[in-house]
Coordinates of C-alpha atoms in Angstrom, one line a residue:
Chain H
A296 CA 0.5 -5.2 -16.6
Q297 CA 1.1 -1.7 -15.2
S298 CA 4.0 -0.6 -13.2
V299 CA 4.9 2.7 -11.6
T300 CA 8.2 4.4 -10.8
Q301 CA 9.0 7.1 -8.3
P302 CA 12.2 8.8 -9.2
D303 CA 12.6 10.7 -5.9
I304 CA 13.4 8.9 -2.7
H305 CA 13.4 11.9 -0.5
I306 CA 12.3 15.5 -0.8
T307 CA 12.6 18.2 1.7
V308 CA 10.3 21.2 1.4
S309 CA 9.7 24.3 3.6
E310 CA 6.4 24.8 5.3
G311 CA 4.2 26.9 3.1
A312 CA 6.1 26.1 -0.1
S313 CA 4.6 24.0 -2.9
L314 CA 5.3 20.3 -3.3
E315 CA 5.4 18.1 -6.4
L316 CA 6.0 14.4 -6.3
R317 CA 6.8 12.5 -9.5
C318 CA 5.3 9.2 -10.6
N319 CA 5.8 7.6 -14.0
Y320 CA 3.8 4.7 -15.3
S321 CA 4.3 2.1 -18.0
Y322 CA 1.3 0.8 -19.6
G323 CA -0.2 1.0 -23.1
A324 CA -3.9 1.5 -22.5
T325 CA -5.6 4.1 -20.1
P326 CA -4.1 3.3 -16.7
Y327 CA -5.7 3.3 -13.3
L328 CA -3.5 5.2 -10.9
F329 CA -3.5 6.0 -7.2
W330 CA -1.6 8.0 -4.7
Y331 CA -1.4 6.8 -1.1
V332 CA 0.2 8.4 1.9
Q333 CA 1.6 6.9 5.0
S334 CA 2.0 9.1 8.0
P335 CA 4.3 8.1 10.9
G336 CA 2.7 5.2 12.8
Q337 CA -0.3 5.0 10.4
G338 CA -1.5 2.8 7.7
L339 CA -1.7 3.7 4.0
Q340 CA -4.4 6.2 3.2
L341 CA -5.7 6.8 -0.3
L342 CA -5.2 10.5 -1.4
L343 CA -6.8 10.3 -4.8
K344 CA -7.3 8.1 -7.8
Y345 CA -7.5 8.4 -11.6
F346 CA -9.5 6.1 -13.7
S347 CA -10.5 8.2 -16.8
G348 CA -12.0 11.5 -17.7
D349 CA -10.7 14.8 -16.3
T350 CA -6.9 14.7 -16.2
L351 CA -6.7 16.8 -13.0
V352 CA -7.8 14.9 -10.1
Q353 CA -8.6 16.5 -6.7
G354 CA -8.0 14.5 -3.6
I355 CA -8.0 14.8 0.2
K356 CA -5.9 17.0 2.4
G357 CA -5.6 19.6 -0.4
F358 CA -3.7 17.3 -2.9
E359 CA -4.2 17.1 -6.6
A360 CA -2.6 15.1 -9.3
E361 CA -2.4 15.5 -13.0
F362 CA -2.5 12.7 -15.5
K363 CA -0.3 13.4 -18.6
R364 CA -0.3 10.7 -21.2
S365 CA 2.4 12.3 -23.3
Q366 CA 4.8 12.2 -20.4
S367 CA 3.5 8.9 -18.8
S368 CA 3.3 10.7 -15.6
F369 CA 0.8 11.2 -12.7
N370 CA 2.5 13.7 -10.5
L371 CA 1.1 14.7 -7.2
R372 CA 1.1 18.4 -6.1
K373 CA 0.1 20.6 -3.2
P374 CA 0.3 24.4 -3.4
S375 CA 1.2 24.9 0.3
V376 CA 2.5 22.2 2.5
H377 CA 1.8 21.9 6.2
W378 CA 4.1 20.3 8.8
S379 CA 1.5 17.5 9.0
D380 CA 2.2 16.6 5.3
A381 CA 5.5 15.1 6.4
A382 CA 5.0 11.4 5.4
E383 CA 5.8 8.8 2.8
Y384 CA 3.9 9.0 -0.4
F385 CA 3.3 6.0 -2.8
C386 CA 2.1 5.9 -6.4
A387 CA 0.3 2.7 -7.2
S388 CA -1.5 1.1 -10.1
P389 CA -3.4 -2.2 -10.3
F390 CA -1.5 -5.2 -11.6
N391 CA -4.8 -6.7 -12.2
D392 CA -8.3 -6.2 -10.8
Y393 CA -7.2 -7.2 -7.3
K394 CA -3.4 -6.6 -7.0
L395 CA -1.7 -3.3 -6.6
S396 CA 1.8 -2.5 -7.8
F397 CA 3.5 0.2 -5.7
G398 CA 6.3 2.5 -6.4
A399 CA 9.2 2.7 -4.1
G400 CA 7.9 5.7 -2.2
T401 CA 9.0 9.2 -1.6
T402 CA 9.6 10.5 1.9
V403 CA 8.7 14.1 2.3
T404 CA 10.4 16.1 5.1
V405 CA 8.8 19.5 6.0
R406 CA 11.2 22.0 7.6
A407 CA 9.8 25.1 9.6
Chain T
E296 CA -17.0 2.6 10.8
A297 CA -14.0 0.9 12.4
G298 CA -11.0 0.6 10.1
V299 CA -8.8 -2.4 9.4
T300 CA -7.2 -3.4 12.6
Q301 CA -3.9 -5.4 12.8
F302 CA -2.0 -6.8 15.8
P303 CA 0.4 -6.8 17.1
S304 CA 1.7 -3.5 16.0
H305 CA 5.2 -4.7 16.6
S306 CA 6.8 -8.1 17.0
V307 CA 10.4 -9.0 17.7
I308 CA 11.3 -12.7 17.5
E309 CA 14.4 -14.8 17.0
K310 CA 15.3 -16.7 13.9
G311 CA 13.6 -20.0 13.9
Q312 CA 10.6 -19.0 16.0
T313 CA 7.0 -18.7 14.9
V314 CA 4.9 -15.6 14.6
T315 CA 1.2 -15.1 13.8
L316 CA -0.1 -11.8 12.6
R317 CA -3.8 -11.1 12.7
C318 CA -5.9 -8.7 10.6
D319 CA -9.5 -7.7 11.2
P320 CA -11.0 -6.2 8.0
I321 CA -13.8 -3.7 7.8
S322 CA -17.0 -5.4 8.4
G323 CA -18.7 -6.4 5.2
H324 CA -15.5 -6.4 3.1
D325 CA -15.3 -9.7 1.3
N326 CA -11.8 -8.9 -0.1
L327 CA -8.8 -9.1 2.1
Y328 CA -5.2 -8.6 1.1
W329 CA -1.8 -9.0 2.7
Y330 CA 1.1 -6.9 1.5
R331 CA 4.7 -6.6 2.8
R332 CA 7.4 -4.0 2.8
V333 CA 10.9 -5.2 3.4
M334 CA 13.3 -2.5 4.4
G335 CA 14.3 -0.3 1.5
K336 CA 12.0 -2.1 -1.0
E337 CA 8.6 -1.6 -2.5
I338 CA 5.4 -2.6 -0.9
K339 CA 4.7 -6.1 -2.4
F340 CA 1.5 -8.1 -2.7
L341 CA 1.4 -11.3 -0.8
L342 CA -2.1 -12.7 -1.3
H343 CA -5.8 -12.1 -1.7
F344 CA -8.9 -13.6 -0.1
V345 CA -12.4 -13.4 -1.2
K346 CA -14.4 -14.4 1.9
E347 CA -12.6 -17.5 3.2
S348 CA -11.1 -18.6 -0.3
K349 CA -7.7 -17.7 -1.4
Q350 CA -7.9 -16.2 -4.9
D351 CA -4.3 -15.3 -5.5
E352 CA -1.4 -16.3 -3.4
S353 CA 1.3 -15.7 -6.0
G354 CA 3.1 -13.2 -3.8
M355 CA 3.8 -15.6 -0.9
P356 CA 7.5 -15.8 -0.6
N357 CA 7.7 -19.6 0.3
N358 CA 6.0 -22.3 2.2
R359 CA 7.1 -20.9 5.5
F360 CA 4.2 -18.5 5.2
L361 CA 0.7 -19.6 5.7
A362 CA -2.4 -17.4 5.5
E363 CA -5.9 -18.3 6.7
R364 CA -9.2 -16.6 6.8
T365 CA -11.5 -19.0 8.6
G366 CA -15.2 -18.0 8.3
G367 CA -14.4 -15.2 6.0
T368 CA -13.9 -12.7 8.7
Y369 CA -10.4 -12.1 10.3
S370 CA -7.3 -13.4 8.7
T371 CA -4.0 -14.7 10.2
L372 CA -0.6 -14.8 8.6
K373 CA 1.8 -17.2 10.2
V374 CA 5.5 -17.3 9.6
Q375 CA 7.1 -20.6 10.6
P376 CA 10.1 -20.8 11.1
A377 CA 11.0 -17.1 10.8
E378 CA 14.1 -16.1 9.0
L379 CA 16.1 -12.8 9.0
E380 CA 14.9 -11.8 5.6
D381 CA 11.3 -11.9 6.8
S382 CA 11.7 -8.7 8.7
G383 CA 9.6 -5.9 7.4
V384 CA 6.2 -4.3 7.7
Y385 CA 3.2 -6.5 7.0
F386 CA 0.1 -4.6 5.9
C387 CA -3.4 -5.9 5.6
A388 CA -6.1 -4.3 3.5
S389 CA -9.7 -4.9 2.8
S390 CA -12.1 -3.7 0.1
Q391 CA -15.8 -4.2 -0.9
A392 CA -14.9 -4.9 -4.6
G393 CA -11.9 -5.1 -6.8
T394 CA -9.1 -2.6 -6.9
R395 CA -10.4 -0.6 -9.9
N396 CA -13.9 -0.2 -8.4
S397 CA -13.3 0.4 -4.7
P398 CA -10.4 1.7 -2.7
L399 CA -8.3 -0.5 -0.5
H400 CA -8.4 0.3 3.2
F401 CA -5.2 -0.4 4.9
G402 CA -4.4 -1.3 8.4
N403 CA -1.5 0.3 10.3
G404 CA 0.7 -2.6 9.7
T405 CA 2.7 -5.0 11.9
R406 CA 6.4 -4.3 12.1
L407 CA 8.1 -7.7 12.4
T408 CA 11.8 -7.9 13.4
V409 CA 13.5 -11.2 13.2
T410 CA 16.9 -11.3 15.1

């Protein structure tokens, strides 16, 4: 079964600066990987997913993630953050076909 | 299309009381899931329905938790009697197919506080 780890609990970034959130996975075969975001008062929203193919995945809200097998990573990036990107971000992978395993989450604070 | 709806959004109850959470999935989604996030911990899977059948309830903490999905539409999650450690955010999600083939659509969650 796959599992994911998010090493950073909290990140503060200035508006307009770039953002990178780390996610490490543990699995032997090609993993399925997701990034979700939870904005204040909202549910979890899927940002992007990786199943196979191109290792650079584009998502919604200007986010992208890169799958690196050599580093067992699937880091989320955004070139220029907006105040509305302040949220909690979760990396996830399927434990099986119907069960998701989530990382602990990274809270992003955006300062003006 | 309407999203996944959960209510109440917040619930504060005393230890020993009963609480029932409700989830209305997206219409046409046969798969319905319950997840929970206890303060400071990861979001954890509780159980999975396909229509009205429980496919996997391996994540249910104990027999104080009872989930139902009568008629394969909305679902309820009852906690009876509630304990302090049950406090957290309970998320419901639905999907058309399995996790690898279709995204999970999550509701806004119900924040449960047991005092």
